[in-house]
CSV table of C-alpha atoms in Angstrom, one decimal:
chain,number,residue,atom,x,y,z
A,1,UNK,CA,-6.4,19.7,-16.8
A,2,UNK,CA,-6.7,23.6,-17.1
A,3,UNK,CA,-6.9,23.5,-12.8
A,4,UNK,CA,-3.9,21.3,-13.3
A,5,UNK,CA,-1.8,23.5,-15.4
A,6,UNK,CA,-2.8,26.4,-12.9
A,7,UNK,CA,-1.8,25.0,-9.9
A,8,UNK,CA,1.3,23.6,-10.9
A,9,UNK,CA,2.6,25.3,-14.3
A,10,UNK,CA,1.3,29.0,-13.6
A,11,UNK,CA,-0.9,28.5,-16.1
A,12,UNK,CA,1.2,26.6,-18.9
A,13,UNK,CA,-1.4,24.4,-20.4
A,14,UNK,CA,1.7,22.8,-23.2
A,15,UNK,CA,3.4,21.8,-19.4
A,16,UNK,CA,0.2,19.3,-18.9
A,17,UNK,CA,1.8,15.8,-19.8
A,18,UNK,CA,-2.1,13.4,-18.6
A,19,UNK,CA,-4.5,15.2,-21.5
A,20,UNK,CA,-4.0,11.7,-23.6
A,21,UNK,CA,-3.9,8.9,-20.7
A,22,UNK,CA,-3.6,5.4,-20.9
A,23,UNK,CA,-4.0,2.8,-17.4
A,24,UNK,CA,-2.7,-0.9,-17.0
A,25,UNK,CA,-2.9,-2.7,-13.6
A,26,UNK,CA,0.4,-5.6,-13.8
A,27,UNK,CA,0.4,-8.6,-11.2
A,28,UNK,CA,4.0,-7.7,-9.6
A,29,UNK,CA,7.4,-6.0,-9.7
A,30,UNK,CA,8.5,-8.3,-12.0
A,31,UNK,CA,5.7,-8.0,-14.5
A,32,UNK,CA,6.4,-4.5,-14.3
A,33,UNK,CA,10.1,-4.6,-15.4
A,34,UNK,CA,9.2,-6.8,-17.8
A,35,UNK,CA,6.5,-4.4,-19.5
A,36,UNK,CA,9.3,-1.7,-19.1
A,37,UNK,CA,11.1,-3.8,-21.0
A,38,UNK,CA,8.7,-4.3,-23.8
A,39,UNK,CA,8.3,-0.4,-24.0
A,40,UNK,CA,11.9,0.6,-24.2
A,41,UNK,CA,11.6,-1.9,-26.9
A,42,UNK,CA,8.6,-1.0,-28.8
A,43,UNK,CA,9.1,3.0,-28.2
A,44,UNK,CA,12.8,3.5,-27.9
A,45,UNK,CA,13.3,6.9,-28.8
A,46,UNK,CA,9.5,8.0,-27.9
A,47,UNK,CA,10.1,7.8,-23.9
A,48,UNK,CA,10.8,10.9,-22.0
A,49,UNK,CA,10.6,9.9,-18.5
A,50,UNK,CA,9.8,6.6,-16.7
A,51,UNK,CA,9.0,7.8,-13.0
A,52,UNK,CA,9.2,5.0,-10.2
A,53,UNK,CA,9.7,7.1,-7.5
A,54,UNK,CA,6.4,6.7,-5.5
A,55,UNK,CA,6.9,2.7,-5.6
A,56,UNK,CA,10.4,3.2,-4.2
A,57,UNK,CA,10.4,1.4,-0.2
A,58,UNK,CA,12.3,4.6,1.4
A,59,UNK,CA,9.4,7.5,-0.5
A,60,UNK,CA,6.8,8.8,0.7
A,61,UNK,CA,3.1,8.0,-1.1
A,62,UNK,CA,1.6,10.6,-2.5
A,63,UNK,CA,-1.3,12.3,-0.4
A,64,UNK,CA,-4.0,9.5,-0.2
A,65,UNK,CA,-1.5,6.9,-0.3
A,66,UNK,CA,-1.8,7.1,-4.2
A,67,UNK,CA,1.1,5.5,-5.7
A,68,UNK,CA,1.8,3.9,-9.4
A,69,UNK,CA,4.7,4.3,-12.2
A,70,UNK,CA,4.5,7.0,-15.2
A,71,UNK,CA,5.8,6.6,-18.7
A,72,UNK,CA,5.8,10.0,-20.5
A,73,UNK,CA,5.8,9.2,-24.4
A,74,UNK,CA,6.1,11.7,-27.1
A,75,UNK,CA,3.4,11.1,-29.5
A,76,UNK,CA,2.1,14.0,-32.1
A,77,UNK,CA,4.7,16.4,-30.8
A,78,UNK,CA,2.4,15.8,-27.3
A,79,UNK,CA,3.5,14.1,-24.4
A,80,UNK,CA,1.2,11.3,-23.2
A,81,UNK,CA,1.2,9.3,-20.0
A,82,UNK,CA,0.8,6.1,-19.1
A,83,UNK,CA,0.1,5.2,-15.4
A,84,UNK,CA,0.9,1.5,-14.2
A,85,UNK,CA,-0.3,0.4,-11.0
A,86,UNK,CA,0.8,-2.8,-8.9
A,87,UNK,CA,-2.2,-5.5,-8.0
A,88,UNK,CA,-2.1,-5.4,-5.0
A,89,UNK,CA,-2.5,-1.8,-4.7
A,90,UNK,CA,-4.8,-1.7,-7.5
A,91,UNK,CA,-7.2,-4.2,-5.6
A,92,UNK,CA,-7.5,-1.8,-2.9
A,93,UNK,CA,-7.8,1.9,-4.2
A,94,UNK,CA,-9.1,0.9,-7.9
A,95,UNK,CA,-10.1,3.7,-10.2
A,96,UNK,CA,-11.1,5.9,-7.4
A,97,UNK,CA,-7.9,5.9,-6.0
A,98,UNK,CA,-7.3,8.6,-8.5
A,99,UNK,CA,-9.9,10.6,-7.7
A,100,UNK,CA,-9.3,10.1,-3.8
A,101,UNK,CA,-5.9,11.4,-4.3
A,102,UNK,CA,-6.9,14.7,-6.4
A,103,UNK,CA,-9.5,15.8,-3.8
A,104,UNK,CA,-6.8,15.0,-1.0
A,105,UNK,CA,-4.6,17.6,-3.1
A,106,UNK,CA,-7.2,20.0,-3.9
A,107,UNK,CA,-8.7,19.8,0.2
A,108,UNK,CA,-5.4,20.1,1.7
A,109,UNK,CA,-6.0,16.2,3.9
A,110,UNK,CA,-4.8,13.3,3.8
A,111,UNK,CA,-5.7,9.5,4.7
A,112,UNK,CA,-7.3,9.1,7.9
A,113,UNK,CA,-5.1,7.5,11.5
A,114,UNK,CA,-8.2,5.2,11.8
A,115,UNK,CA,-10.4,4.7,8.9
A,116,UNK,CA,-13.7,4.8,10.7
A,117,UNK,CA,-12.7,8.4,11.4
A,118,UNK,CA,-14.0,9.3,8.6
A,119,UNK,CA,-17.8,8.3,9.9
A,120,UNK,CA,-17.4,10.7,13.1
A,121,UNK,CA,-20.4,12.9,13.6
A,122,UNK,CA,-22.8,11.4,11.0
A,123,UNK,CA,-26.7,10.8,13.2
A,124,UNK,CA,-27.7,7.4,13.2
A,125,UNK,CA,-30.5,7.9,10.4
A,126,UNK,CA,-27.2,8.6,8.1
A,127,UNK,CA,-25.6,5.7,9.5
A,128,UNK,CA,-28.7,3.1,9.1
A,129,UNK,CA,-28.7,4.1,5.7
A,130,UNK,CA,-25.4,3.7,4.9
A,131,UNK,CA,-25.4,-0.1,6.9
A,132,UNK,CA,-28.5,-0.9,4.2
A,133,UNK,CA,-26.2,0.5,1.6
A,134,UNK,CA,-23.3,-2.0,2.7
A,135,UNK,CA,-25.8,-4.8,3.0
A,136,UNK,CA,-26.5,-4.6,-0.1
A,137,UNK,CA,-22.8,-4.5,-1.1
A,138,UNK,CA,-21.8,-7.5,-0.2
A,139,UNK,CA,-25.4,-9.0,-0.6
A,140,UNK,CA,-23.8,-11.5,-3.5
A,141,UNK,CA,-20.9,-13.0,-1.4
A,142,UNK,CA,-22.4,-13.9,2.2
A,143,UNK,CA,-19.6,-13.7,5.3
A,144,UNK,CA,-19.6,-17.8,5.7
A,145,UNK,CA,-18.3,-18.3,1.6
A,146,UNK,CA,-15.6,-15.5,1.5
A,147,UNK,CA,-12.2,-17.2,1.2
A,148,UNK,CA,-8.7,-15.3,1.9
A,149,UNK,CA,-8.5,-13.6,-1.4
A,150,UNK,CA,-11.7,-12.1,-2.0
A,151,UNK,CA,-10.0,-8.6,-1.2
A,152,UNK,CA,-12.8,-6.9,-2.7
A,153,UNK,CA,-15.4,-8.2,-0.6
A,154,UNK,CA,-13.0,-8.2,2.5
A,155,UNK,CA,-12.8,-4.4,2.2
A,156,UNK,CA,-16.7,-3.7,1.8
A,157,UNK,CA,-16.8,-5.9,4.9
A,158,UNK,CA,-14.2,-4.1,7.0
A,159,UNK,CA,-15.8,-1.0,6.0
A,160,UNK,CA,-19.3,-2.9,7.3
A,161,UNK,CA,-17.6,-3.4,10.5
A,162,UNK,CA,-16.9,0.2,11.3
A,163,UNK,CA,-21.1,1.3,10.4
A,164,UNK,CA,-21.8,-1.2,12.8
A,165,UNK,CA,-19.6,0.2,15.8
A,166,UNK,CA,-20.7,3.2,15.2
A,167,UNK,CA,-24.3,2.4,15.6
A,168,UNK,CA,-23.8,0.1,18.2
A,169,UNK,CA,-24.7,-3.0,16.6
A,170,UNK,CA,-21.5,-4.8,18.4
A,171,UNK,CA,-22.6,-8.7,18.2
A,172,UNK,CA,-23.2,-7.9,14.7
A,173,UNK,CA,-19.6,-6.3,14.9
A,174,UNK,CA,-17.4,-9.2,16.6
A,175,UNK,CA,-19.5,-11.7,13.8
A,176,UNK,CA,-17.7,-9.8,11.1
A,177,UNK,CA,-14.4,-9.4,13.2
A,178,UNK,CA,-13.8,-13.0,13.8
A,179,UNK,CA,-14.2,-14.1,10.1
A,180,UNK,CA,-12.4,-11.1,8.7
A,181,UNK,CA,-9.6,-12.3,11.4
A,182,UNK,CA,-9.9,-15.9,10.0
A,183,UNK,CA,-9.4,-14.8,6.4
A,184,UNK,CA,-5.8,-12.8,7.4
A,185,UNK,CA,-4.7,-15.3,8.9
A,186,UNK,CA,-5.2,-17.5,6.2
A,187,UNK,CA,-3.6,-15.0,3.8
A,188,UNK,CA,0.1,-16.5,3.0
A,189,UNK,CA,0.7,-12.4,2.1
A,190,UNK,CA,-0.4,-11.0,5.6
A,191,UNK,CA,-0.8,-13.9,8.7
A,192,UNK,CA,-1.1,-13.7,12.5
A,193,UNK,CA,1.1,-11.6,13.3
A,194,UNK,CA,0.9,-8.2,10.2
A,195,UNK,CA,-0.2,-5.5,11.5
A,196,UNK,CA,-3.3,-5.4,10.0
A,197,UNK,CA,-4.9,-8.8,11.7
A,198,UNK,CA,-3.7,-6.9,15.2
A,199,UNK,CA,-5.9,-4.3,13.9
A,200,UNK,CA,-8.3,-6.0,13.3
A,201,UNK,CA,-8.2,-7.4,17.0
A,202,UNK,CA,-7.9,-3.9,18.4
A,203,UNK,CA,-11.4,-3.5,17.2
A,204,UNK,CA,-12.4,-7.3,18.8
A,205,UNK,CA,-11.1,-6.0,21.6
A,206,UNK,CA,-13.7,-2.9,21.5
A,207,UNK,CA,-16.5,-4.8,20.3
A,208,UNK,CA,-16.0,-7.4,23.2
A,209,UNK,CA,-16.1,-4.6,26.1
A,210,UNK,CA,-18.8,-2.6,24.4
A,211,UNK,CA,-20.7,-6.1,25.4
A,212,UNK,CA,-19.2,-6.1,28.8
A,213,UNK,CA,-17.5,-9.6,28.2
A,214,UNK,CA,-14.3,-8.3,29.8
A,215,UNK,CA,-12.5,-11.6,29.9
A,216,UNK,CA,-12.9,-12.1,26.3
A,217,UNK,CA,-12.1,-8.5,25.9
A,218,UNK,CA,-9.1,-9.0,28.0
A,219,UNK,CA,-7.9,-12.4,26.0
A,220,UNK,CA,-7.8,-10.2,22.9
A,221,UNK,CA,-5.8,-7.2,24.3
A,222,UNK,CA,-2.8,-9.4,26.0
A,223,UNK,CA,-2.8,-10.9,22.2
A,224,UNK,CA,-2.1,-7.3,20.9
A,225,UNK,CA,0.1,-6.4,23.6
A,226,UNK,CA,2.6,-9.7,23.1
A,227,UNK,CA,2.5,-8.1,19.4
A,228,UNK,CA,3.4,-4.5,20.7
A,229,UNK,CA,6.3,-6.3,23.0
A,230,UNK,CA,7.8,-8.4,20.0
A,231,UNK,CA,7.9,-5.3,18.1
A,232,UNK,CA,9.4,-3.2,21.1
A,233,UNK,CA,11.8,-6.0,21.3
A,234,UNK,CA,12.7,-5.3,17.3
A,235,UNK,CA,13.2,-1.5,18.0
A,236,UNK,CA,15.2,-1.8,20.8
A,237,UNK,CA,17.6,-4.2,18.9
A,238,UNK,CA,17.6,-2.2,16.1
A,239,UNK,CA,19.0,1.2,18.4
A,240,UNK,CA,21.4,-0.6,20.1
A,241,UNK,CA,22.4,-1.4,17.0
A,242,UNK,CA,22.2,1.6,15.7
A,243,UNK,CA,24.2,3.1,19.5
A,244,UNK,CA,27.3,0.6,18.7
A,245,UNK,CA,27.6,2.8,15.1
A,246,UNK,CA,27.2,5.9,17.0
A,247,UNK,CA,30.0,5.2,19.8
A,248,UNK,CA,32.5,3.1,17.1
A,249,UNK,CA,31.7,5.6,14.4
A,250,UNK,CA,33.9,9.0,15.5
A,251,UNK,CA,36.3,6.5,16.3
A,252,UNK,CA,36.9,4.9,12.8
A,253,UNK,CA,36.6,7.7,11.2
A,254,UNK,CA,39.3,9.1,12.5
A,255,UNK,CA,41.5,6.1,11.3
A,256,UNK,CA,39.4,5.6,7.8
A,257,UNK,CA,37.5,9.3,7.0
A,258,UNK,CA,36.2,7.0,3.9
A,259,UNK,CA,34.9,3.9,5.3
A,260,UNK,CA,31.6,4.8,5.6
A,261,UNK,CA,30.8,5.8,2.2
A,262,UNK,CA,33.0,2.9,0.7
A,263,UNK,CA,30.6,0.5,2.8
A,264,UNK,CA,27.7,2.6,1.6
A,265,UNK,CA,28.5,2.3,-1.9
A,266,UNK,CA,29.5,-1.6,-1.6
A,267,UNK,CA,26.2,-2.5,-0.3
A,268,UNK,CA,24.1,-0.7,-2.6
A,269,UNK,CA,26.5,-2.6,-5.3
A,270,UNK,CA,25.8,-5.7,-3.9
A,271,UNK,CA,21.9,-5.4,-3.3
A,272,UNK,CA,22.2,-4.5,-7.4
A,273,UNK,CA,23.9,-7.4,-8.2
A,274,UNK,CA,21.8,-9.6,-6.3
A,275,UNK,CA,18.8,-7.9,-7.7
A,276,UNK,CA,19.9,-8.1,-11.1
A,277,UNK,CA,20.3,-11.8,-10.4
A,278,UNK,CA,17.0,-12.4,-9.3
A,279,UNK,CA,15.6,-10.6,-12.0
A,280,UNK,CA,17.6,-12.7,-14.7
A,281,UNK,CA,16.2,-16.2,-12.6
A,282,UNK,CA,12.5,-14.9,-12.9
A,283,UNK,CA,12.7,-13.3,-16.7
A,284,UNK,CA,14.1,-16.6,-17.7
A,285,UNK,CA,11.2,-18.3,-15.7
A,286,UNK,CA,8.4,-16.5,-16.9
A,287,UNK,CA,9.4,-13.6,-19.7
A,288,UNK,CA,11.2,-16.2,-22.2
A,289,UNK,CA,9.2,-14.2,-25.2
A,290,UNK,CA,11.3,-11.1,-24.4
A,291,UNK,CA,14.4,-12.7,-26.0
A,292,UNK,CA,11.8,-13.4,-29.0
A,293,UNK,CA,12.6,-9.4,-29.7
């Protein structure tokens, strides 16, 4: 907290709002408004700031890809903090994620391009040690019983994965990639065709021709690049799209200097309104006690 106040207060320990911390973990969005709900209810006048903007689709994460909701409450003449963090998110970084994102501040990086980056220029005593280390983390749920949502242990696996490529141990490798590749694919959250099945088929692919079984090797990587094409395909609809507004634009605004900012302001109105809707459909669904207050 002192380092804290330092680095971002000059000093101004009474600026620290996290001394008295509270953490809940909700299932979804709409749990989330709901518990908003509860607190504008139950603290009213206490709240000082609710800060969503790191959950927001068009803002950036926070370095380490950290990213949950605040509510600042005025308790004692202090301010407290209570942090919020979505499931699925939660699954993935955990209580670490915390810490992973204060040493990315305090180092000056960020999250690795490819994660098994992170294993570059460790010798291979370091690395054998580490693959009895994984072993032995995912000794109590063997490869052949993990089902789709066992994130946890889908995680320590993909991790596995990259120990074993770097040690060469490619059969061992592919073993892991086929199952993991099974599971996604299963998932009704990710599939075939989310990016992060194709890469997990990228590293197939590198398994494969570490083996020399080129054909296979090849199979996989014209599977990758049909998903590179189909999203090539996307882009390139999207800028045309995005060409027509650039060569009808001038022209209309030289007719209508306000359409474009009418149109912005209808559609965010609209996507409100529908949101607000939707919201009303699932609080009545599933938050019926709310009215109870």
């Amino acid at each position: 907290a002192l380092r804290k106040a330092e680095k971002k207060y000059e000093g101004d320990v009474l600026k620290v709002t996290d001394y008295c911390r509270a953490l809940l973990v909700v299932k979804d969005f709409p749990t989330l408004l709901a518990l908003l709900e509860l607190a504008r209810d139950s603290f009213g006048p206490l709240i000082r700031r609710v800060k969503l903007s790191t959950l927001k689709s068009d803002r950036n994460a926070k370095p380490g890809g950290y990213r949950d909701c605040i509510i600042n409450l005025e308790l004692k003449d202090h301010i407290c903090e209570i942090q919020i963090h979505m499931w699925p998110m939660w699954v993935i970084c955990g209580v670490d994620g915390f810490r992973h994102y204060r040493h990315c501040l305090e180092y000056s990086t960020d999250t690795f391009g490819d994660p098994y980056e992170a294993l570059a220029g460790l010798d291979r005593k370091t690395m054998a040690e580490l693959i009895v280390m994984a072993e032995e983390a995912v000794a109590d749920m063997p490869l052949e019983t993990l089902e789709w949502y066992h994130e946890k242990f889908i995680l320590d696996y993909f991790a596995e994965v990259g120990l074993f490529l770097h040690h060469g141990l490619h059969e061992w490798a592919e073993t892991t990639l086929r199952a993991l590749i099974k599971l996604r694919c299963q998932s009704p959250d990710i599939g075939p065709e989310h990016h992060e099945t194709i890469t997990l088929y990228k590293y197939l692919e590198q398994a494969l021709r570490a083996q020399k079984r080129i054909d296979e090797a090849d199979e996989v990587a014209a599977k990758i690049a049909e998903y590179k094409q189909l999203k090539t395909n996307e882009k390139v609809e999207a800028d045309k799209s995005v060409w027509d507004q650039w060569v009808t634009e001038p022209f209309e605004s030289i007719v209508d200097p306000n359409k474009k900012e009418r149109e912005e302001e209808e559609r965010i109105k609209k996507e409100v309104r529908a949101s607000k809707k939707a919201w009303r459909k699932i609080r009545e669904e599933r938050f019926r006690f709310l009215d109870a207050n």
